[in-house]
Tab-separated table of C-alpha atoms in Angstrom:
chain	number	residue	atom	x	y	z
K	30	UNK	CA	-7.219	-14.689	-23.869
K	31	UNK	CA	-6.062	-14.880	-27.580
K	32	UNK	CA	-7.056	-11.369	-28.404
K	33	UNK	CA	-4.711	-8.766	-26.720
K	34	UNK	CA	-6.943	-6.094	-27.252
K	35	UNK	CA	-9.645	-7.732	-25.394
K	36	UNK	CA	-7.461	-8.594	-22.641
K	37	UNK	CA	-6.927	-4.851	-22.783
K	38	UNK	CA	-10.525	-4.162	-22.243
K	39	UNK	CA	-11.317	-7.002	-19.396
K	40	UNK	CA	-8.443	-5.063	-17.695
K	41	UNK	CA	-9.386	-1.736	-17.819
K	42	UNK	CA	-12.850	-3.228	-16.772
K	43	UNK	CA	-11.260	-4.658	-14.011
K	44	UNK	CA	-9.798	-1.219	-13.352
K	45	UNK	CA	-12.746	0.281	-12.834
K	46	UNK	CA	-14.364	-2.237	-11.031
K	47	UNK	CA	-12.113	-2.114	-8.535
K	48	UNK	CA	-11.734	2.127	-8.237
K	49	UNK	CA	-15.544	2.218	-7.930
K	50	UNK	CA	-16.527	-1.269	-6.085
K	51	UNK	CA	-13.635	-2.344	-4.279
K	52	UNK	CA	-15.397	-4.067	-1.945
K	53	UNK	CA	-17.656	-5.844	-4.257
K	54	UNK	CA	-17.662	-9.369	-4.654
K	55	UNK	CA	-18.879	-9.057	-8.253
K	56	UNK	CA	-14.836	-6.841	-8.124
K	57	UNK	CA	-13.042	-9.781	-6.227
K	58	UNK	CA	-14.344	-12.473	-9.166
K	59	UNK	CA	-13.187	-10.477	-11.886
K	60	UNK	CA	-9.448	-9.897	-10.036
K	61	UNK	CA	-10.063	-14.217	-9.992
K	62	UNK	CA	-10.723	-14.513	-13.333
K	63	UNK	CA	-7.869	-11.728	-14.715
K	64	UNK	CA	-5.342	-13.761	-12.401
K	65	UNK	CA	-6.505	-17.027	-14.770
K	66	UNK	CA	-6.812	-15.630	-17.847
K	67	UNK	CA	-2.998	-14.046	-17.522
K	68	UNK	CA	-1.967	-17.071	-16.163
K	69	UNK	CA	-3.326	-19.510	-18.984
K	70	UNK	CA	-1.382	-16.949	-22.007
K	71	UNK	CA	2.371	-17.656	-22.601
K	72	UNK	CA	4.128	-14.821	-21.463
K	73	UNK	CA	6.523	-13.873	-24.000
K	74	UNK	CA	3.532	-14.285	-26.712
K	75	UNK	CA	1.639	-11.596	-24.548
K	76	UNK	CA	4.198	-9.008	-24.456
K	77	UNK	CA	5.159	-9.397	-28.213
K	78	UNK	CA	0.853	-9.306	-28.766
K	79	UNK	CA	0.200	-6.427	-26.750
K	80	UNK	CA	3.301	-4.564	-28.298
K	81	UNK	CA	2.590	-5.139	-31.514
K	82	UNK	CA	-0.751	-3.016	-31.094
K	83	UNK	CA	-0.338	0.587	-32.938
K	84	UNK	CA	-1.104	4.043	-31.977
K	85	UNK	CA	-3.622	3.769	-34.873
K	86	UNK	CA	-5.898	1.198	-33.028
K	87	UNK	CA	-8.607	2.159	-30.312
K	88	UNK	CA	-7.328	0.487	-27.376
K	89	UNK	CA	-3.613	1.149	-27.862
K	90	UNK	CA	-3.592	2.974	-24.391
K	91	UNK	CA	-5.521	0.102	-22.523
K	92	UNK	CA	-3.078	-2.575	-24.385
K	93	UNK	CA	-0.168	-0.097	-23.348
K	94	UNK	CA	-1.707	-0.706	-19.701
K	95	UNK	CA	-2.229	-3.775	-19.903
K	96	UNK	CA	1.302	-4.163	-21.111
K	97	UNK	CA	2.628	-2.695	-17.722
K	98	UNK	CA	0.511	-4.798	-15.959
K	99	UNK	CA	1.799	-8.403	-17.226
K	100	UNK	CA	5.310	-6.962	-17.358
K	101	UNK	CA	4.931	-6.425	-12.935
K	102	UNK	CA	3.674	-9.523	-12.751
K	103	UNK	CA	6.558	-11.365	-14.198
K	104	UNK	CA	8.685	-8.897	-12.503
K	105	UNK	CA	7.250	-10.072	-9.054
K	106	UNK	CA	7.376	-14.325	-10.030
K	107	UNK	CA	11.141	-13.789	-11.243
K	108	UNK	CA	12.211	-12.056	-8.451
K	109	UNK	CA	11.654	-15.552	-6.339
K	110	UNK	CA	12.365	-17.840	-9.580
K	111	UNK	CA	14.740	-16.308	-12.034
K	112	UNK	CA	16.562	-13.420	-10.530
K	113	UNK	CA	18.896	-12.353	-13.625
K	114	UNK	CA	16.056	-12.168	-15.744
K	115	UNK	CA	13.722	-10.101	-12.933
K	116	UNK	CA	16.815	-7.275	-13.380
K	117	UNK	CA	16.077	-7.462	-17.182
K	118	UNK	CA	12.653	-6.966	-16.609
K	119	UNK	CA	12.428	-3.934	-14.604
K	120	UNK	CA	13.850	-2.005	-17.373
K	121	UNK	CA	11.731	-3.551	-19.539
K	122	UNK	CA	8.786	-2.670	-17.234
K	123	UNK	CA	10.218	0.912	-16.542
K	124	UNK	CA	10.384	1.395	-20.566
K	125	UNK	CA	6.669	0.355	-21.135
K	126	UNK	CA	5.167	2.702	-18.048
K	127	UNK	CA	7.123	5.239	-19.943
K	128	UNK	CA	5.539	4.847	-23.304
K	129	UNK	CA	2.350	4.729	-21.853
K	130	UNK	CA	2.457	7.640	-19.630
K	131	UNK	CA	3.785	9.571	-22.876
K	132	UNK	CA	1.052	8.012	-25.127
K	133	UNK	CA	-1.974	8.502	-22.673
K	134	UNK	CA	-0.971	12.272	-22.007
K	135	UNK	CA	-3.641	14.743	-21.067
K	136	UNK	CA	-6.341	11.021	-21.724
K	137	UNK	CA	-5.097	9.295	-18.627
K	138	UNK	CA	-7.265	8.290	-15.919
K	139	UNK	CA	-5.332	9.605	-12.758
K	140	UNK	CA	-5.897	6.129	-11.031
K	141	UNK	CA	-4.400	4.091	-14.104
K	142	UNK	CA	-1.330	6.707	-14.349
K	143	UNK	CA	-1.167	6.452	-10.482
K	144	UNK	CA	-0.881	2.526	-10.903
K	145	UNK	CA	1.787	2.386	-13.652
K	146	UNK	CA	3.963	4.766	-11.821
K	147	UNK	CA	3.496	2.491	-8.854
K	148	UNK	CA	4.460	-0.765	-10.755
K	149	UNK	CA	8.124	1.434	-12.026
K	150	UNK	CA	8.760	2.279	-8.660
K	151	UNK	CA	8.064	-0.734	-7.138
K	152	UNK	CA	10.115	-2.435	-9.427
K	153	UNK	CA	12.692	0.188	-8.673
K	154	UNK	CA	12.983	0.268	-5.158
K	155	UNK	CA	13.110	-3.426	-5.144
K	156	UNK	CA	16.071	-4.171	-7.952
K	157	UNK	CA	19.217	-4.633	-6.854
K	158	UNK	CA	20.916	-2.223	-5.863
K	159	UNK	CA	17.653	-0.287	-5.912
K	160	UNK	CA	16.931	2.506	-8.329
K	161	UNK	CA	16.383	5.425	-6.361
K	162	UNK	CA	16.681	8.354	-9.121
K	163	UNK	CA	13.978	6.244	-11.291
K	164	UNK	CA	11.428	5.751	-8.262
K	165	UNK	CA	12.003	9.434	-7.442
K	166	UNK	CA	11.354	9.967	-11.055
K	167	UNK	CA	8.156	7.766	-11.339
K	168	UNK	CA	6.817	9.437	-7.514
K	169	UNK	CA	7.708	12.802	-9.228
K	170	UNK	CA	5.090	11.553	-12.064
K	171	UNK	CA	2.714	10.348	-9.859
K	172	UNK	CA	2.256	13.194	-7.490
K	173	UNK	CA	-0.232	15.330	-9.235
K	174	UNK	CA	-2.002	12.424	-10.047
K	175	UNK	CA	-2.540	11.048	-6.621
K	176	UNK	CA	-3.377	14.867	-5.419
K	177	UNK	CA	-6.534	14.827	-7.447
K	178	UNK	CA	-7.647	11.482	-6.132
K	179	UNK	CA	-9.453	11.193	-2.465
K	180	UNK	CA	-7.272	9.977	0.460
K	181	UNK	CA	-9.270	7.043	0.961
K	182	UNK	CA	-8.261	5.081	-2.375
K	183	UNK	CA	-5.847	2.205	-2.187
K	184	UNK	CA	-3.277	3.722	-4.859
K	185	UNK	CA	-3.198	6.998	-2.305
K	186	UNK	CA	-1.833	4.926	0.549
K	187	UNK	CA	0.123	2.880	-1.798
K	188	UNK	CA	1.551	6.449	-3.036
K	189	UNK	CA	2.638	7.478	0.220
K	190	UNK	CA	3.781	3.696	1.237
K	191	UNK	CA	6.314	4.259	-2.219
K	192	UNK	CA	7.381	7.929	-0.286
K	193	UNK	CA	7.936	5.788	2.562
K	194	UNK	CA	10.376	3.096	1.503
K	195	UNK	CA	12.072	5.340	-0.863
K	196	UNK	CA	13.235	7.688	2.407
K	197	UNK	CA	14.530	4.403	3.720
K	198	UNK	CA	16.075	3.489	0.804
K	199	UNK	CA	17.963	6.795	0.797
K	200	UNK	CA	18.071	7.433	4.664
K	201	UNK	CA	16.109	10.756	4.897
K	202	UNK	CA	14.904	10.130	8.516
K	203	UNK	CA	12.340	13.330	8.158
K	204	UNK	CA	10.693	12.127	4.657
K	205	UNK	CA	10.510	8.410	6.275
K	206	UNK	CA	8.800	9.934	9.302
K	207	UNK	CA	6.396	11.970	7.610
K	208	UNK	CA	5.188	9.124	5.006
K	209	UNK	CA	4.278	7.238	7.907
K	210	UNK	CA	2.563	9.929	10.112
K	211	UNK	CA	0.203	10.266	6.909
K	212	UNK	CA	-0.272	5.981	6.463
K	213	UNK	CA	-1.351	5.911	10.086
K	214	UNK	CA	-3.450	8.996	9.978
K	215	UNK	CA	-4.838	8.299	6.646
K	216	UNK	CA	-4.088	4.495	5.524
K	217	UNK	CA	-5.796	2.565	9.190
K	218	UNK	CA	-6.795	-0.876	7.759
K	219	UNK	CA	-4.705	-0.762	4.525
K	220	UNK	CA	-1.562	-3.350	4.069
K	221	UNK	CA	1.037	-0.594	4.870
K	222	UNK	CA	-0.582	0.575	8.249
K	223	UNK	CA	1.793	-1.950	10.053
K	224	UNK	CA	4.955	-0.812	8.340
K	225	UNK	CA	3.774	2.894	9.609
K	226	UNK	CA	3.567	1.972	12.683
K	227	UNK	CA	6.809	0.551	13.268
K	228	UNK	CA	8.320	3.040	11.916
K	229	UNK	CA	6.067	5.634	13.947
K	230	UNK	CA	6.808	2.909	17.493
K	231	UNK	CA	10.525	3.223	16.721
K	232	UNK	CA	10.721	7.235	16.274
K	233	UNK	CA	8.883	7.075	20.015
K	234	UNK	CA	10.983	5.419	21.580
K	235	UNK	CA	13.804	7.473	20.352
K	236	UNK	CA	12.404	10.623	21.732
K	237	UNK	CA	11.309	9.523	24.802
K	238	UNK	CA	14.822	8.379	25.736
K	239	UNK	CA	15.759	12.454	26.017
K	240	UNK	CA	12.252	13.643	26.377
K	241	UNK	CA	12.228	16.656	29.296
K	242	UNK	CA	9.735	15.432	32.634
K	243	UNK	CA	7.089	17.387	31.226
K	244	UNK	CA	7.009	16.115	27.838
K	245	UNK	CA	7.166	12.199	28.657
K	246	UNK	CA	3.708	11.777	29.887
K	247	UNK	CA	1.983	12.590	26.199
K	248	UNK	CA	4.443	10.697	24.440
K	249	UNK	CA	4.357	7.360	26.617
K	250	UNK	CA	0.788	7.876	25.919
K	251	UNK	CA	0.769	7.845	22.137
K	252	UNK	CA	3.250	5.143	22.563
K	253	UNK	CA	0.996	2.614	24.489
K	254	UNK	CA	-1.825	3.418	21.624
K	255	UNK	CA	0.874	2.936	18.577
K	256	UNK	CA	1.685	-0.772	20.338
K	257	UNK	CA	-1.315	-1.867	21.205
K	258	UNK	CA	-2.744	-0.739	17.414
K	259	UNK	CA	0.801	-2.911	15.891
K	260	UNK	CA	0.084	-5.768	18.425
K	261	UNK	CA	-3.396	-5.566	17.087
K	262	UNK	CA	-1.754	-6.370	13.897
K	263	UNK	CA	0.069	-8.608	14.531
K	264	UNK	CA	-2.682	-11.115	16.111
K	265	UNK	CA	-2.237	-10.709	19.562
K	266	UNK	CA	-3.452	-9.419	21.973
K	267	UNK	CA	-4.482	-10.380	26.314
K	268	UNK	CA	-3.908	-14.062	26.943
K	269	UNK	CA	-3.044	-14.185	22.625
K	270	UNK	CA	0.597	-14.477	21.773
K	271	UNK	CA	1.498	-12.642	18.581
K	272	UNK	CA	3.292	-15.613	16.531
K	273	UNK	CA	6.465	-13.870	15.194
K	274	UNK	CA	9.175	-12.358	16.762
K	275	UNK	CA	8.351	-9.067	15.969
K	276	UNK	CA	5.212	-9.279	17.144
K	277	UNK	CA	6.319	-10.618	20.924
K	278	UNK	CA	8.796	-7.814	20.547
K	279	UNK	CA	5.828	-5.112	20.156
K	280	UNK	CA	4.050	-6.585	22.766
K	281	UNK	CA	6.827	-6.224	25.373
K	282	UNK	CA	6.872	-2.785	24.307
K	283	UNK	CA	3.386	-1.800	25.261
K	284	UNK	CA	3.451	-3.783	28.516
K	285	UNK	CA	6.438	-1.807	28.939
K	286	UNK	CA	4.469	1.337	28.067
K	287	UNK	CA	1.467	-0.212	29.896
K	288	UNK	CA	3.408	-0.130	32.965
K	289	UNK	CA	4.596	3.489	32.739
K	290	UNK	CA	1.141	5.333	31.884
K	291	UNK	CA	0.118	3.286	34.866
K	292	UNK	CA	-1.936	0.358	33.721
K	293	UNK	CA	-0.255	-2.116	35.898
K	294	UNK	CA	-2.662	-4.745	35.443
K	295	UNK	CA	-2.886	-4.577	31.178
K	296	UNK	CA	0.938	-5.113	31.960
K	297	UNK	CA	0.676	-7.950	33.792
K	298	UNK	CA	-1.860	-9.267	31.121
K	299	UNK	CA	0.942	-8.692	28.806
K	300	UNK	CA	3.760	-10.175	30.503
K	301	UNK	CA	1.596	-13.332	31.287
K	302	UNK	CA	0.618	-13.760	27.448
K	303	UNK	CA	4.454	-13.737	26.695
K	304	UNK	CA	5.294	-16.191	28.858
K	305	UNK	CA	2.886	-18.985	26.977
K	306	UNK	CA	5.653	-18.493	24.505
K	307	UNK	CA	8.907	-18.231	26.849
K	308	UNK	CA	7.619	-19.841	30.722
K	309	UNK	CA	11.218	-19.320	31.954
K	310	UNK	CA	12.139	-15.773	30.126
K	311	UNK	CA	14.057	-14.239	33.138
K	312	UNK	CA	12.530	-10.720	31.760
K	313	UNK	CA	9.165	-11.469	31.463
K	314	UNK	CA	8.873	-12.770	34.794
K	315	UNK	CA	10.440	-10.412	36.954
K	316	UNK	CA	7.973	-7.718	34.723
K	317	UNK	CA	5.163	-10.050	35.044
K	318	UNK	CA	5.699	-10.012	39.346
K	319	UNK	CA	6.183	-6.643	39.149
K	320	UNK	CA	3.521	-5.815	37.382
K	321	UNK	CA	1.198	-8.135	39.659
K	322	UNK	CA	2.897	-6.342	42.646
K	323	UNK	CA	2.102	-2.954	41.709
K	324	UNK	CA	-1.175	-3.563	40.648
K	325	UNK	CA	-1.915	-5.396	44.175
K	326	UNK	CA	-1.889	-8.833	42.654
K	327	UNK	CA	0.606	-10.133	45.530
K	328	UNK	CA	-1.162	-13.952	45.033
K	329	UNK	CA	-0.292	-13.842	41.215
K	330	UNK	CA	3.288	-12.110	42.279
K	331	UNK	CA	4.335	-14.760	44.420
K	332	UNK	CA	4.621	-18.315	42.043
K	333	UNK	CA	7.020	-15.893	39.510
K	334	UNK	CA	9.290	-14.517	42.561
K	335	UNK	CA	9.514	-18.332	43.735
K	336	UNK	CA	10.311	-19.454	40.439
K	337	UNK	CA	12.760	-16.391	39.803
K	338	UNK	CA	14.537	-17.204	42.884
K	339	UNK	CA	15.103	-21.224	41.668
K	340	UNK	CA	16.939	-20.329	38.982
K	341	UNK	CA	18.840	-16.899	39.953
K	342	UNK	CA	22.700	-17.233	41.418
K	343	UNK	CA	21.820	-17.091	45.584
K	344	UNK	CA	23.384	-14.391	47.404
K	345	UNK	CA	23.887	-12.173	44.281
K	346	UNK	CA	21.834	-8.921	43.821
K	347	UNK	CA	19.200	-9.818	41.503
K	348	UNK	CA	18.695	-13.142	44.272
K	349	UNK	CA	17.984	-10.841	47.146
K	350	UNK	CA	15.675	-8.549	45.121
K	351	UNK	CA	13.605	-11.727	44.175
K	352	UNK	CA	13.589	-12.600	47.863
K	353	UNK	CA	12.975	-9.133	48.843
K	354	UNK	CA	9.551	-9.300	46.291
K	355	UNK	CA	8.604	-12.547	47.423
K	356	UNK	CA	8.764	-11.667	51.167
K	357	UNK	CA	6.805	-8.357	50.612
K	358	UNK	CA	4.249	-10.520	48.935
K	359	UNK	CA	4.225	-13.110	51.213
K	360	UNK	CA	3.505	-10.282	53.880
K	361	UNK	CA	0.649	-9.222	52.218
K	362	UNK	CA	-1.245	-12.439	51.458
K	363	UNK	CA	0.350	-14.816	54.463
K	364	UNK	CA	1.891	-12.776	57.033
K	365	UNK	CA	3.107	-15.402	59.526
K	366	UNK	CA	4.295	-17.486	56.837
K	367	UNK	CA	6.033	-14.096	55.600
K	368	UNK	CA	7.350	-14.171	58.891
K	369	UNK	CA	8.719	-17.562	59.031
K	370	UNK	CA	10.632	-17.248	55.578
K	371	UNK	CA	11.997	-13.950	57.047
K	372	UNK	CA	13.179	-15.581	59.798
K	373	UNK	CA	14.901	-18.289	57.822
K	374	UNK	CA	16.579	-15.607	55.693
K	375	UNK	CA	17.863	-13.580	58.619
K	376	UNK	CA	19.777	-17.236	59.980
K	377	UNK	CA	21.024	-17.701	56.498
K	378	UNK	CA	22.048	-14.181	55.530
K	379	UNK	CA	23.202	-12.684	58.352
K	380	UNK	CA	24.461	-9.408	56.790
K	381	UNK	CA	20.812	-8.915	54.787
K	382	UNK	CA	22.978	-7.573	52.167
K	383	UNK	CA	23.751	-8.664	48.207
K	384	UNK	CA	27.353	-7.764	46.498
């Protein structure tokens, strides 16, 4: 850990561990044992080390690397700790991916050029304000490099991930779109899959609000599969509230969705998972009866419509639609007790009518 040019060389083995063996646990202890060794050097001593290497010496391109590398890293810690000096660093970081994408020229491995033009633009996109012309720059850089790599490596989806968050960054609806058509296509399983998806949720529910009769029934479709995939990934799922807010959110989506490609019973699954979280949401249990209703679940209908109508104003709209639910289940499970409630209702609400 002494020797910057062998710190070079564990990290270029490292590298290639990890392009050919990702998966290898022989490839997750040497990303352990990289983590410790950068971790046990001083910092500052590092950079000066590794910079201090000249284009004379063998591994000037892997200490270059390597350089760009620990220079990220620091980025990352002192964007939490020591956020002056993280702004100082990007351009310090953005300088050394420079040198080494001039010095390794026509030598570079497309997956280590890939990677360094990843670590500007991350940096970029991420500074504040963020650096849009320099991650445009770096992407610009890293295109042909990520075209001659196969679909299916990491940096790829990280590539398109970059695409993705600079669109955001400069509101280009169609780029952001695009970027995460390909992550969900392409990137299933990866850590940007999730931030496709909302994106890809999102753009669906836009178009369905002015979607023509004939066009809705596809697109609910591909809605219901996009939020049950992102409630997937979130951790929830049938009788499993996600735990973040998001995630609930999501999952009142698909019952939503649930409901209108006509799974009325997933919804009710659904709406009965979101209420371990929220028992007296107003929302989820008037979908939740619903849901039960349509599907023919009256018995599993009635408890919500009893405890809807405890709590709504009486004699107001949303009070007589409760009671007009509950009755209709009643008269399906318990007819002559349907019949006595109805009864009741007609001495106490003579008119049979709301607001």
């Amino acid at each position: 850990e002494s020797q910057p040019r062998f710190m070079a060389l564990a990290a270029d083995a490292h590298k290639r561990l990890q392009q050919y063996y990702p998966d290898h646990r022989y490839t997750q202890r040497a990303s352990y044992e990289m983590t410790k060794l950068m971790e046990k050097s001083d910092p500052e001593t590092m950079i000066a080390e590794l910079q201090a290497i000249t284009p004379d010496q063998p591994n000037y391109n892997l200490a270059r690397y390597d350089l760009c590398l620990l220079l990220h890293r620091l980025w990352k810690r002192e964007t939490t700790d020591n956020k002056p000096q993280a702004a100082g660093r990007v351009k310090q970081l953005q300088q050394a991916v420079t040198t080494f994408l001039t010095s390794a020229r026509g030598i570079i491995e497309n997956a280590q050029g890939l990677k360094a033009c990843l670590l500007a633009t991350d940096a970029a996109l991420h500074n504040e304000p963020p650096e849009c012309e320099v991650a445009q720059d770096m992407l610009e850089q890293g295109a042909p490099l990520a075209g001659r790599l196969p679909t299916s490596q990491a940096l790829v989806a990280e590539f398109h991930y970059r695409l993705l968050e600079l669109a955001t960054a400069e509101g280009n609806t169609t780029e952001r779109q695009r970027q995460a058509d390909w992550l969900t296509q392409y990137a299933a399983g990866s850590p940007y899959e999730k931030s496709a998806l909302v994106v890809v949720a999102t753009s669906l529910d836009r178009q369905l609000r002015d979607a023509s009769t004939r066009d809705r029934p596809a697109l609910q479709k591909r809605a219901y599969q996009t939020y049950a995939r992102l409630v997937e990934l979130f951790g929830g799922g049938p009788g499993k509230p996600p735990t973040s807010r998001n995630g609930q959110v999501a999952m009142a989506r698909l019952a939503h969705y649930a409901t209108q490609t006509g799974r009325d019973d997933q919804a009710a699954r659904y709406w009965e998972t979101l209420l371990q979280v929220k028992p007296r949401e107003r929302r989820y249990l008037e979908r939740a009866a619903l849901a039960h209703s349509q599907a023919g679940r009256y018995r599993q209908a009635l408890p919500h419509w009893r405890t809807l109508l405890s709590g709504l104003p009486k004699a107001t709209d949303d009070w007589y639609q409760a009671k007009y639910r509950q009755l209709e289940a009643l008269g399906a499970i318990e007819k002559e007790q349907a019949r006595k409630v109805f009864q009741q209702f007609q001495l106490l609400h003579p008119d049979l009518g709301g607001a």
